[in-house]
Amino acid sequence: MLAQQVEIRRMMGERTVMQEALFYSFRIEDHVPGDHLLRAIDRFVDLAGIREHLKPFYSAMGRPSIDPELMIRMLIVGYCMGIRSERRLCEEVHLNLAYRWFCRLDLDGAVPDHSTFSKNRHGRFRDSDLLRKLFETTVERCMVEGLVGAEGFAVDASLIRADVHRQRSVPGEEGLPPDVAGRAVAEYLDVLDDAAFGGATPVTPKRINLTDPASRWTAATRGSAFYAYSTNYLIDLDHAIIVDVEATTAIRQAEVLAQRRMIERTQDRFGLWPAKLVADTAYGSAPNLAWLVEDRGIEPHIPVFDKSARRDDTFERSAFTFDHEDDSYTCPGGNRLRPSNRNFSTPRSRVNADGFIRYRAREKDCGACPLKQRCTPKLAARKIMRSVHEGARDLARDIATSDAYLVSRRQRKKVEMLFAHLKRILKLDRLRLRGPNGAKDEFHLAAAAQNLRKLAKMKPIVGLAPA
């Protein structure tokens, strides 16, 4: 009878109760799949100099600290695998063999507490600019692997929601109340003179959030307005490698400033001088085009930001021909428009505060012109505004008629695809850290993770399919 019961249990597949063994022969290395993403990424992670870089920020007294390389590897796991919560990251590293292997932890290795990350992020990591250095090491490795051509760059910005309550705010014209406090508020006050985050921007915010004042109230998307930061990417067009990243408040002026900073930093840090820059109309202002063409020698494959179009079927500015030698426009009726039709004894500045010169026709010429109703039906004489940087604008217009510009329009989608990957795959559609420094930390780590994933895809392990 007993033998029959045992046989029935065996046939039913009943398992025996697990018993602890005295000894195990176990290697984590043997249990990590050869085609696992982290195995492919691990080849390109070099943290050899991290301890030397952080050495000045550690005290020679007190209890031993957590190995900084372990925490950086855990952060890489979190951002590469889309694990946004530090508490959940610690749990996953504790349970997942592949994560333990990547973090160089054996089976009985202790996983740091999630609070340790907060202390180091707001302390040593931030003071030493470690996460910026980590991102730059990924760019250097991409250059070594031949993934950066530096012939053309693209730039764009994307909105990332801030971790704030939208109702805890005050009208922008009232300013920040003096009694609010917090780490994010202190960081905002430290960057008030920086147009990327603070009050140096000429745009007065509609509302100021009391939890994270550097975030900006924006209605740029089709949904309801929200508080956000902008992550700005400068990418190489060959393989969509992120060569620089910058965090700013969510306004166009700050994004244009970030573009200049990233180009300058990339040239100084890596010696990369692109022949062209691809961007959308937000970067097509006259001063920015002039900076690219005259100061940096970069071809602007950018639509010109131009408001000269008319809705009343009258002649647009494109119908007027500019004469460089005579410094005048010729209208469709053959008359001249000049900056001044009188000679003054005291020379006057022809450039207004916005950097434009007004060209006017003579009233008697317009009054006798048969095309007046199609040119200036409401004014006595036609006027045209010309930027002092019109040469750069004309160059951008000429480039926009070329076949190379059509190719650039298609290539610009690469940076948009990176933003889609950032939000959908890496789950960075909302920040978890607050303040300008929190946004910088998150954007640097996310960009580093995207470069590492691109390296793993473009340089697969020999004998295996791309990760």
Tab-separated table of C-alpha atoms in Angstrom:
chain	number	residue	atom	x	y	z
A	1	MET	CA	0.000	0.000	0.000
A	2	LEU	CA	2.797	2.442	0.923
A	3	ALA	CA	4.666	1.588	-2.258
A	4	GLN	CA	1.531	2.322	-4.318
A	5	GLN	CA	1.068	5.758	-2.665
A	6	VAL	CA	4.680	6.670	-3.367
A	7	GLU	CA	4.309	5.609	-7.002
A	8	ILE	CA	1.091	7.644	-7.396
A	9	ARG	CA	2.795	10.743	-5.985
A	10	ARG	CA	5.715	10.225	-8.340
A	11	MET	CA	3.380	9.912	-11.328
A	12	MET	CA	1.605	13.131	-10.281
A	13	GLY	CA	4.929	14.966	-10.308
A	14	GLU	CA	4.848	15.835	-6.619
A	15	ARG	CA	8.090	17.536	-5.611
A	16	THR	CA	10.036	16.722	-2.507
A	17	VAL	CA	10.382	19.495	0.070
A	18	MET	CA	13.566	21.548	-0.474
A	19	GLN	CA	16.259	20.875	2.090
A	20	GLU	CA	19.216	23.154	2.770
A	21	ALA	CA	22.471	21.687	1.560
A	22	LEU	CA	25.662	22.118	3.484
A	23	PHE	CA	27.661	23.166	0.421
A	24	TYR	CA	26.769	24.594	-2.996
A	25	SER	CA	28.776	24.629	-6.203
A	26	PHE	CA	27.319	27.734	-7.831
A	27	ARG	CA	28.686	30.452	-10.170
A	28	ILE	CA	26.494	33.429	-11.073
A	29	GLU	CA	28.459	33.717	-14.303
A	30	ASP	CA	27.006	30.378	-15.465
A	31	HIS	CA	23.426	31.570	-14.971
A	32	VAL	CA	23.545	34.877	-16.897
A	33	PRO	CA	22.441	34.314	-20.536
A	34	GLY	CA	25.085	35.074	-23.108
A	35	ASP	CA	22.761	37.406	-24.995
A	36	HIS	CA	21.572	39.343	-21.932
A	37	LEU	CA	21.613	43.138	-22.432
A	38	LEU	CA	23.720	43.742	-19.323
A	39	ARG	CA	26.356	41.265	-20.509
A	40	ALA	CA	26.646	43.227	-23.754
A	41	ILE	CA	26.777	46.552	-21.907
A	42	ASP	CA	29.318	45.394	-19.329
A	43	ARG	CA	32.100	45.375	-21.950
A	44	PHE	CA	31.822	49.148	-22.313
A	45	VAL	CA	31.571	50.157	-18.638
A	46	ASP	CA	34.934	51.363	-17.363
A	47	LEU	CA	34.823	52.684	-13.803
A	48	ALA	CA	38.517	52.264	-13.073
A	49	GLY	CA	39.081	55.929	-12.190
A	50	ILE	CA	35.930	56.481	-10.191
A	51	ARG	CA	37.481	55.987	-6.767
A	52	GLU	CA	40.359	58.347	-7.551
A	53	HIS	CA	37.879	60.910	-8.843
A	54	LEU	CA	35.845	60.716	-5.615
A	55	LYS	CA	38.805	60.462	-3.242
A	56	PRO	CA	38.762	64.167	-2.201
A	57	PHE	CA	35.110	63.836	-1.180
A	58	TYR	CA	35.629	61.031	1.374
A	59	SER	CA	36.870	61.468	4.925
A	60	ALA	CA	39.780	59.446	6.322
A	61	MET	CA	37.860	59.034	9.603
A	62	GLY	CA	34.632	57.272	10.540
A	63	ARG	CA	33.002	54.089	9.319
A	64	PRO	CA	33.822	52.645	5.879
A	65	SER	CA	31.431	53.811	3.160
A	66	ILE	CA	29.631	51.867	0.431
A	67	ASP	CA	31.775	51.174	-2.649
A	68	PRO	CA	30.909	53.990	-5.123
A	69	GLU	CA	31.471	51.666	-8.102
A	70	LEU	CA	28.725	49.380	-6.772
A	71	MET	CA	26.263	52.263	-6.514
A	72	ILE	CA	27.112	53.533	-10.007
A	73	ARG	CA	26.660	50.053	-11.459
A	74	MET	CA	23.308	49.765	-9.716
A	75	LEU	CA	22.246	53.131	-11.135
A	76	ILE	CA	23.285	51.983	-14.619
A	77	VAL	CA	21.129	48.887	-14.160
A	78	GLY	CA	18.197	51.028	-13.052
A	79	TYR	CA	18.345	53.459	-15.963
A	80	CYS	CA	19.178	50.843	-18.616
A	81	MET	CA	16.352	48.545	-17.526
A	82	GLY	CA	13.757	51.253	-16.826
A	83	ILE	CA	13.658	50.745	-13.032
A	84	ARG	CA	12.780	54.231	-11.823
A	85	SER	CA	12.351	53.575	-8.096
A	86	GLU	CA	15.516	53.307	-5.997
A	87	ARG	CA	13.697	51.150	-3.466
A	88	ARG	CA	12.589	48.754	-6.206
A	89	LEU	CA	16.069	48.830	-7.744
A	90	CYS	CA	17.576	47.559	-4.495
A	91	GLU	CA	14.990	44.780	-4.386
A	92	GLU	CA	15.645	43.783	-8.000
A	93	VAL	CA	19.421	43.709	-7.567
A	94	HIS	CA	18.936	41.553	-4.479
A	95	LEU	CA	16.804	39.019	-6.386
A	96	ASN	CA	18.034	39.110	-9.999
A	97	LEU	CA	21.171	37.086	-10.774
A	98	ALA	CA	22.005	39.094	-13.901
A	99	TYR	CA	21.841	42.346	-11.922
A	100	ARG	CA	24.058	40.857	-9.195
A	101	TRP	CA	26.546	39.717	-11.810
A	102	PHE	CA	26.693	43.178	-13.406
A	103	CYS	CA	27.131	44.815	-9.978
A	104	ARG	CA	29.958	42.387	-9.069
A	105	LEU	CA	27.986	40.955	-6.122
A	106	ASP	CA	28.160	37.306	-5.156
A	107	LEU	CA	25.208	35.464	-3.590
A	108	ASP	CA	25.875	36.697	-0.087
A	109	GLY	CA	26.907	40.207	-1.152
A	110	ALA	CA	24.991	42.945	0.664
A	111	VAL	CA	22.878	45.331	-1.433
A	112	PRO	CA	23.007	48.989	-0.269
A	113	ASP	CA	19.881	50.508	1.218
A	114	HIS	CA	17.898	52.833	-1.049
A	115	SER	CA	18.546	55.763	1.291
A	116	THR	CA	22.265	55.463	0.516
A	117	PHE	CA	21.611	56.555	-3.051
A	118	SER	CA	19.880	59.733	-1.917
A	119	LYS	CA	22.711	60.659	0.426
A	120	ASN	CA	25.355	60.152	-2.249
A	121	ARG	CA	23.366	61.784	-5.064
A	122	HIS	CA	22.841	64.942	-3.039
A	123	GLY	CA	26.380	64.795	-1.641
A	124	ARG	CA	29.515	63.276	-3.122
A	125	PHE	CA	28.180	62.447	-6.580
A	126	ARG	CA	26.821	65.942	-7.133
A	127	ASP	CA	29.748	67.835	-5.608
A	128	SER	CA	32.239	65.896	-7.738
A	129	ASP	CA	30.144	66.130	-10.940
A	130	LEU	CA	30.523	62.360	-11.141
A	131	LEU	CA	27.433	61.663	-13.221
A	132	ARG	CA	28.559	64.171	-15.841
A	133	LYS	CA	31.898	62.370	-15.987
A	134	LEU	CA	30.109	59.027	-16.312
A	135	PHE	CA	28.162	60.306	-19.310
A	136	GLU	CA	31.301	61.674	-20.968
A	137	THR	CA	33.053	58.320	-20.611
A	138	THR	CA	30.265	56.752	-22.695
A	139	VAL	CA	30.788	59.399	-25.393
A	140	GLU	CA	34.525	58.724	-25.393
A	141	ARG	CA	33.911	54.992	-25.752
A	142	CYS	CA	31.525	55.601	-28.658
A	143	MET	CA	34.245	57.657	-30.338
A	144	VAL	CA	36.794	54.871	-29.789
A	145	GLU	CA	34.382	52.363	-31.335
A	146	GLY	CA	33.970	54.572	-34.411
A	147	LEU	CA	30.312	55.453	-33.869
A	148	VAL	CA	30.794	59.247	-33.935
A	149	GLY	CA	31.447	60.788	-37.338
A	150	ALA	CA	31.148	64.474	-36.300
A	151	GLU	CA	30.087	65.485	-39.824
A	152	GLY	CA	26.615	66.535	-38.741
A	153	PHE	CA	24.849	67.087	-35.442
A	154	ALA	CA	21.170	67.430	-34.566
A	155	VAL	CA	19.706	69.226	-31.568
A	156	ASP	CA	16.286	69.191	-29.950
A	157	ALA	CA	14.559	69.383	-26.571
A	158	SER	CA	11.803	67.360	-24.950
A	159	LEU	CA	9.572	68.097	-21.954
A	160	ILE	CA	9.823	65.872	-18.877
A	161	ARG	CA	7.224	66.307	-16.141
A	162	ALA	CA	8.478	67.566	-12.795
A	163	ASP	CA	7.650	65.729	-9.572
A	164	VAL	CA	5.401	68.435	-8.112
A	165	HIS	CA	1.789	69.068	-7.207
A	166	ARG	CA	0.371	71.438	-9.806
A	167	GLN	CA	-1.891	73.256	-7.327
A	168	ARG	CA	0.883	74.222	-4.919
A	169	SER	CA	1.894	77.352	-6.792
A	170	VAL	CA	1.563	81.125	-6.984
A	171	PRO	CA	1.142	83.538	-9.945
A	172	GLY	CA	4.444	84.277	-11.675
A	173	GLU	CA	4.201	88.060	-11.290
A	174	GLU	CA	4.053	87.675	-7.502
A	175	GLY	CA	7.411	85.944	-7.355
A	176	LEU	CA	8.590	83.322	-4.890
A	177	PRO	CA	7.369	83.934	-1.317
A	178	PRO	CA	10.217	84.479	1.176
A	179	ASP	CA	9.013	81.827	3.613
A	180	VAL	CA	9.273	78.761	1.336
A	181	ALA	CA	12.185	76.382	1.933
A	182	GLY	CA	13.627	73.095	0.729
A	183	ARG	CA	16.524	71.695	-1.269
A	184	ALA	CA	14.890	72.420	-4.638
A	185	VAL	CA	14.115	76.008	-3.566
A	186	ALA	CA	17.723	76.553	-2.445
A	187	GLU	CA	18.999	75.227	-5.783
A	188	TYR	CA	16.644	77.558	-7.649
A	189	LEU	CA	17.907	80.572	-5.691
A	190	ASP	CA	21.500	79.545	-6.497
A	191	VAL	CA	20.833	79.651	-10.267
A	192	LEU	CA	18.739	82.829	-10.446
A	193	ASP	CA	21.399	84.452	-12.622
A	194	ASP	CA	21.434	81.510	-15.027
A	195	ALA	CA	19.071	81.904	-17.983
A	196	ALA	CA	18.806	78.118	-18.246
A	197	PHE	CA	16.876	77.897	-14.978
A	198	GLY	CA	16.492	81.121	-13.070
A	199	GLY	CA	15.199	84.634	-13.303
A	200	ALA	CA	17.707	85.804	-15.925
A	201	THR	CA	15.344	84.677	-18.685
A	202	PRO	CA	13.217	87.520	-20.128
A	203	VAL	CA	10.077	85.354	-19.956
A	204	THR	CA	8.022	85.775	-16.784
A	205	PRO	CA	6.518	82.407	-15.799
A	206	LYS	CA	2.746	82.202	-15.643
A	207	ARG	CA	2.932	80.324	-12.347
A	208	ILE	CA	5.741	79.407	-9.927
A	209	ASN	CA	5.628	76.093	-8.122
A	210	LEU	CA	6.516	76.315	-4.427
A	211	THR	CA	8.002	72.804	-4.288
A	212	ASP	CA	10.270	73.077	-7.345
A	213	PRO	CA	10.426	76.718	-8.566
A	214	ALA	CA	12.890	75.970	-11.383
A	215	SER	CA	10.318	73.809	-13.175
A	216	ARG	CA	8.213	75.730	-15.680
A	217	TRP	CA	4.444	75.771	-16.168
A	218	THR	CA	3.938	74.864	-19.822
A	219	ALA	CA	1.076	74.096	-22.183
A	220	ALA	CA	3.279	73.122	-25.132
A	221	THR	CA	1.600	69.727	-25.548
A	222	ARG	CA	-1.951	68.958	-26.628
A	223	GLY	CA	-3.009	67.922	-23.124
A	224	SER	CA	-3.466	70.042	-20.035
A	225	ALA	CA	-0.650	72.287	-18.798
A	226	PHE	CA	1.921	70.897	-16.362
A	227	TYR	CA	5.228	71.732	-14.683
A	228	ALA	CA	8.248	70.433	-16.566
A	229	TYR	CA	11.955	70.578	-17.305
A	230	SER	CA	13.518	70.255	-20.747
A	231	THR	CA	16.155	67.671	-21.569
A	232	ASN	CA	18.277	68.911	-24.483
A	233	TYR	CA	20.129	66.432	-26.700
A	234	LEU	CA	22.965	67.109	-29.115
A	235	ILE	CA	23.431	63.964	-31.189
A	236	ASP	CA	25.770	62.785	-33.914
A	237	LEU	CA	23.805	61.904	-37.023
A	238	ASP	CA	25.855	58.847	-38.029
A	239	HIS	CA	24.526	56.481	-35.340
A	240	ALA	CA	22.407	58.809	-33.143
A	241	ILE	CA	25.001	58.889	-30.352
A	242	ILE	CA	24.230	61.515	-27.712
A	243	VAL	CA	27.370	63.672	-27.595
A	244	ASP	CA	25.981	66.116	-25.021
A	245	VAL	CA	22.970	66.644	-22.798
A	246	GLU	CA	21.760	69.692	-20.886
A	247	ALA	CA	18.902	70.280	-18.467
A	248	THR	CA	16.979	73.564	-18.713
A	249	THR	CA	13.673	75.086	-17.800
A	250	ALA	CA	10.938	74.521	-20.380
A	251	ILE	CA	11.132	77.667	-22.533
A	252	ARG	CA	12.513	78.209	-26.037
A	253	GLN	CA	15.116	80.809	-25.033
A	254	ALA	CA	16.681	78.425	-22.522
A	255	GLU	CA	16.753	75.613	-25.090
A	256	VAL	CA	18.600	77.811	-27.603
A	257	LEU	CA	21.087	78.723	-24.864
A	258	ALA	CA	21.541	75.013	-24.096
A	259	GLN	CA	22.288	74.354	-27.777
A	260	ARG	CA	25.140	76.868	-27.709
A	261	ARG	CA	26.545	75.489	-24.474
A	262	MET	CA	26.479	71.924	-25.776
A	263	ILE	CA	28.211	72.815	-29.046
A	264	GLU	CA	30.922	74.777	-27.225
A	265	ARG	CA	31.411	72.046	-24.617
A	266	THR	CA	31.580	69.302	-27.231
A	267	GLN	CA	34.207	71.209	-29.166
A	268	ASP	CA	36.268	71.908	-26.034
A	269	ARG	CA	35.857	68.487	-24.423
A	270	PHE	CA	36.061	66.133	-27.417
A	271	GLY	CA	37.369	68.297	-30.254
A	272	LEU	CA	34.254	67.639	-32.357
A	273	TRP	CA	33.494	70.321	-34.966
A	274	PRO	CA	30.376	69.444	-36.990
A	275	ALA	CA	29.982	70.736	-40.527
A	276	LYS	CA	26.216	71.169	-40.131
A	277	LEU	CA	23.561	71.417	-37.437
A	278	VAL	CA	20.045	70.078	-37.975
A	279	ALA	CA	17.204	71.517	-35.875
A	280	ASP	CA	13.617	72.746	-36.024
A	281	THR	CA	12.246	76.279	-36.282
A	282	ALA	CA	12.702	76.944	-32.552
A	283	TYR	CA	16.437	77.325	-33.261
A	284	GLY	CA	15.943	79.450	-36.389
A	285	SER	CA	16.098	82.930	-34.854
A	286	ALA	CA	18.392	85.448	-36.518
A	287	PRO	CA	20.892	85.779	-33.597
A	288	ASN	CA	21.226	82.011	-33.280
A	289	LEU	CA	21.750	81.491	-37.014
A	290	ALA	CA	24.387	84.228	-36.963
A	291	TRP	CA	26.129	82.555	-34.008
A	292	LEU	CA	26.270	79.251	-35.895
A	293	VAL	CA	27.445	80.724	-39.195
A	294	GLU	CA	29.691	83.601	-38.133
A	295	ASP	CA	31.070	82.396	-34.784
A	296	ARG	CA	31.254	78.614	-35.304
A	297	GLY	CA	31.314	78.133	-39.067
A	298	ILE	CA	28.457	75.583	-38.970
A	299	GLU	CA	25.920	75.241	-41.779
A	300	PRO	CA	22.417	75.754	-40.325
A	301	HIS	CA	20.046	73.120	-41.712
A	302	ILE	CA	17.305	74.911	-39.816
A	303	PRO	CA	14.042	76.554	-40.960
A	304	VAL	CA	14.268	80.326	-40.578
A	305	PHE	CA	12.022	81.766	-37.867
A	306	ASP	CA	10.282	84.376	-40.017
A	307	LYS	CA	7.057	86.345	-39.454
A	308	SER	CA	7.091	88.288	-42.722
A	309	ALA	CA	4.254	86.249	-44.257
A	310	ARG	CA	1.027	88.188	-44.897
A	311	ARG	CA	-2.587	87.023	-44.775
A	312	ASP	CA	-4.201	89.848	-46.804
A	313	ASP	CA	-2.774	88.792	-50.213
A	314	THR	CA	-0.429	91.797	-50.324
A	315	PHE	CA	3.183	91.508	-51.396
A	316	GLU	CA	5.397	89.643	-48.932
A	317	ARG	CA	9.001	90.563	-48.276
A	318	SER	CA	10.169	87.846	-50.654
A	319	ALA	CA	8.727	89.930	-53.506
A	320	PHE	CA	11.306	92.664	-52.783
A	321	THR	CA	14.897	92.375	-54.050
A	322	PHE	CA	17.754	93.474	-51.817
A	323	ASP	CA	20.754	95.304	-53.312
A	324	HIS	CA	23.812	94.816	-51.093
A	325	GLU	CA	25.893	97.532	-52.767
A	326	ASP	CA	23.179	100.167	-52.546
A	327	ASP	CA	21.820	98.890	-49.183
A	328	SER	CA	18.249	99.111	-50.403
A	329	TYR	CA	15.257	97.030	-51.446
A	330	THR	CA	13.576	97.271	-54.853
A	331	CYS	CA	9.807	96.793	-54.792
A	332	PRO	CA	7.756	95.061	-57.545
A	333	GLY	CA	6.941	98.524	-58.914
A	334	GLY	CA	10.630	99.384	-59.343
A	335	ASN	CA	10.921	101.901	-56.480
A	336	ARG	CA	13.625	101.900	-53.786
A	337	LEU	CA	13.189	101.344	-50.051
A	338	ARG	CA	16.060	102.753	-47.963
A	339	PRO	CA	16.919	102.887	-44.239
A	340	SER	CA	16.590	106.660	-44.403
A	341	ASN	CA	15.318	108.994	-47.067
A	342	ARG	CA	16.774	112.102	-45.386
A	343	ASN	CA	20.259	113.223	-44.442
A	344	PHE	CA	20.646	114.112	-40.760
A	345	SER	CA	23.386	116.357	-39.439
A	346	THR	CA	23.796	114.022	-36.469
A	347	PRO	CA	24.024	110.353	-37.535
A	348	ARG	CA	21.320	108.173	-36.021
A	349	SER	CA	21.400	104.491	-35.275
A	350	ARG	CA	19.367	102.564	-37.808
A	351	VAL	CA	19.181	99.375	-35.735
A	352	ASN	CA	16.352	99.024	-33.213
A	353	ALA	CA	16.525	97.217	-29.871
A	354	ASP	CA	15.594	93.889	-31.483
A	355	GLY	CA	18.408	94.057	-34.044
A	356	PHE	CA	16.280	95.054	-37.070
A	357	ILE	CA	16.645	97.859	-39.614
A	358	ARG	CA	13.515	99.483	-41.062
A	359	TYR	CA	13.588	100.176	-44.825
A	360	ARG	CA	11.021	102.754	-46.046
A	361	ALA	CA	9.746	103.797	-49.433
A	362	ARG	CA	8.958	107.420	-50.282
A	363	GLU	CA	5.326	108.414	-49.849
A	364	LYS	CA	5.235	110.060	-53.277
A	365	ASP	CA	6.549	106.867	-54.890
A	366	CYS	CA	3.911	104.702	-53.213
A	367	GLY	CA	1.137	107.247	-53.869
A	368	ALA	CA	1.772	107.217	-57.624
A	369	CYS	CA	2.371	103.442	-57.846
A	370	PRO	CA	-0.380	101.401	-59.601
A	371	LEU	CA	0.461	98.433	-57.296
A	372	LYS	CA	-0.246	100.309	-54.061
A	373	GLN	CA	-3.432	98.368	-53.267
A	374	ARG	CA	-1.517	95.101	-53.571
A	375	CYS	CA	1.479	96.408	-51.607
A	376	THR	CA	0.406	98.772	-48.797
A	377	PRO	CA	-3.295	99.638	-49.018
A	378	LYS	CA	-3.573	100.992	-45.460
A	379	LEU	CA	-0.276	102.902	-45.073
A	380	ALA	CA	1.083	105.852	-46.983
A	381	ALA	CA	4.384	104.070	-47.716
A	382	ARG	CA	5.632	100.473	-47.567
A	383	LYS	CA	8.085	99.421	-44.841
A	384	ILE	CA	10.260	96.303	-44.582
A	385	MET	CA	12.190	95.061	-41.553
A	386	ARG	CA	15.609	93.500	-42.161
A	387	SER	CA	17.709	91.829	-39.464
A	388	VAL	CA	21.346	92.776	-38.981
A	389	HIS	CA	21.931	89.005	-39.231
A	390	GLU	CA	20.080	88.685	-42.519
A	391	GLY	CA	23.161	87.217	-44.194
A	392	ALA	CA	22.968	84.135	-41.963
A	393	ARG	CA	19.217	83.936	-42.541
A	394	ASP	CA	19.750	84.075	-46.323
A	395	LEU	CA	22.299	81.268	-46.075
A	396	ALA	CA	19.790	79.153	-44.141
A	397	ARG	CA	17.136	79.892	-46.786
A	398	ASP	CA	19.506	78.849	-49.578
A	399	ILE	CA	20.359	75.602	-47.763
A	400	ALA	CA	16.626	74.895	-47.366
A	401	THR	CA	16.312	74.656	-51.179
A	402	SER	CA	19.042	71.996	-51.523
A	403	ASP	CA	18.789	68.204	-51.672
A	404	ALA	CA	21.044	67.944	-48.608
A	405	TYR	CA	18.382	69.778	-46.611
A	406	LEU	CA	15.798	67.119	-47.483
A	407	VAL	CA	18.176	64.476	-46.135
A	408	SER	CA	18.679	66.531	-42.972
A	409	ARG	CA	14.911	66.749	-42.436
A	410	ARG	CA	14.741	62.957	-42.363
A	411	GLN	CA	17.816	62.665	-40.138
A	412	ARG	CA	16.295	64.995	-37.540
A	413	LYS	CA	13.847	62.229	-36.648
A	414	LYS	CA	16.724	60.379	-34.985
A	415	VAL	CA	16.728	62.723	-32.014
A	416	GLU	CA	12.936	62.484	-31.748
A	417	MET	CA	13.240	58.692	-31.666
A	418	LEU	CA	15.726	58.995	-28.794
A	419	PHE	CA	13.182	60.995	-26.803
A	420	ALA	CA	10.510	58.377	-27.520
A	421	HIS	CA	12.921	55.661	-26.337
A	422	LEU	CA	13.712	57.721	-23.241
A	423	LYS	CA	10.068	57.948	-22.195
A	424	ARG	CA	8.661	54.608	-23.321
A	425	ILE	CA	11.522	52.170	-22.752
A	426	LEU	CA	13.556	53.846	-19.997
A	427	LYS	CA	10.339	55.129	-18.349
A	428	LEU	CA	11.681	58.666	-17.900
A	429	ASP	CA	8.434	60.497	-18.601
A	430	ARG	CA	8.415	62.028	-15.115
A	431	LEU	CA	11.316	63.039	-12.874
A	432	ARG	CA	11.796	61.497	-9.451
A	433	LEU	CA	14.340	64.066	-8.251
A	434	ARG	CA	13.576	67.751	-7.767
A	435	GLY	CA	15.461	70.927	-8.467
A	436	PRO	CA	17.913	71.845	-11.262
A	437	ASN	CA	20.556	69.452	-9.926
A	438	GLY	CA	18.054	66.615	-9.699
A	439	ALA	CA	17.092	67.142	-13.345
A	440	LYS	CA	20.765	67.207	-14.359
A	441	ASP	CA	21.462	63.946	-12.511
A	442	GLU	CA	18.548	62.124	-14.104
A	443	PHE	CA	19.225	63.402	-17.618
A	444	HIS	CA	22.944	62.540	-17.433
A	445	LEU	CA	22.222	59.006	-16.253
A	446	ALA	CA	19.507	58.466	-18.854
A	447	ALA	CA	21.722	59.723	-21.703
A	448	ALA	CA	24.586	57.504	-20.501
A	449	ALA	CA	22.209	54.515	-20.442
A	450	GLN	CA	21.040	55.244	-23.995
A	451	ASN	CA	24.626	55.448	-25.264
A	452	LEU	CA	25.497	52.166	-23.531
A	453	ARG	CA	22.469	50.459	-25.041
A	454	LYS	CA	23.446	51.795	-28.468
A	455	LEU	CA	26.981	50.438	-28.013
A	456	ALA	CA	25.552	47.037	-27.090
A	457	LYS	CA	23.380	47.084	-30.219
A	458	MET	CA	26.000	48.355	-32.683
A	459	LYS	CA	28.873	46.263	-31.255
A	460	PRO	CA	27.319	42.883	-30.354
A	461	ILE	CA	29.248	40.090	-28.700
A	462	VAL	CA	30.927	37.996	-31.383
A	463	GLY	CA	28.753	35.032	-32.292
A	464	LEU	CA	25.554	36.504	-30.834
A	465	ALA	CA	22.749	38.552	-32.282
A	466	PRO	CA	22.593	42.294	-31.381
A	467	ALA	CA	21.223	42.991	-27.895
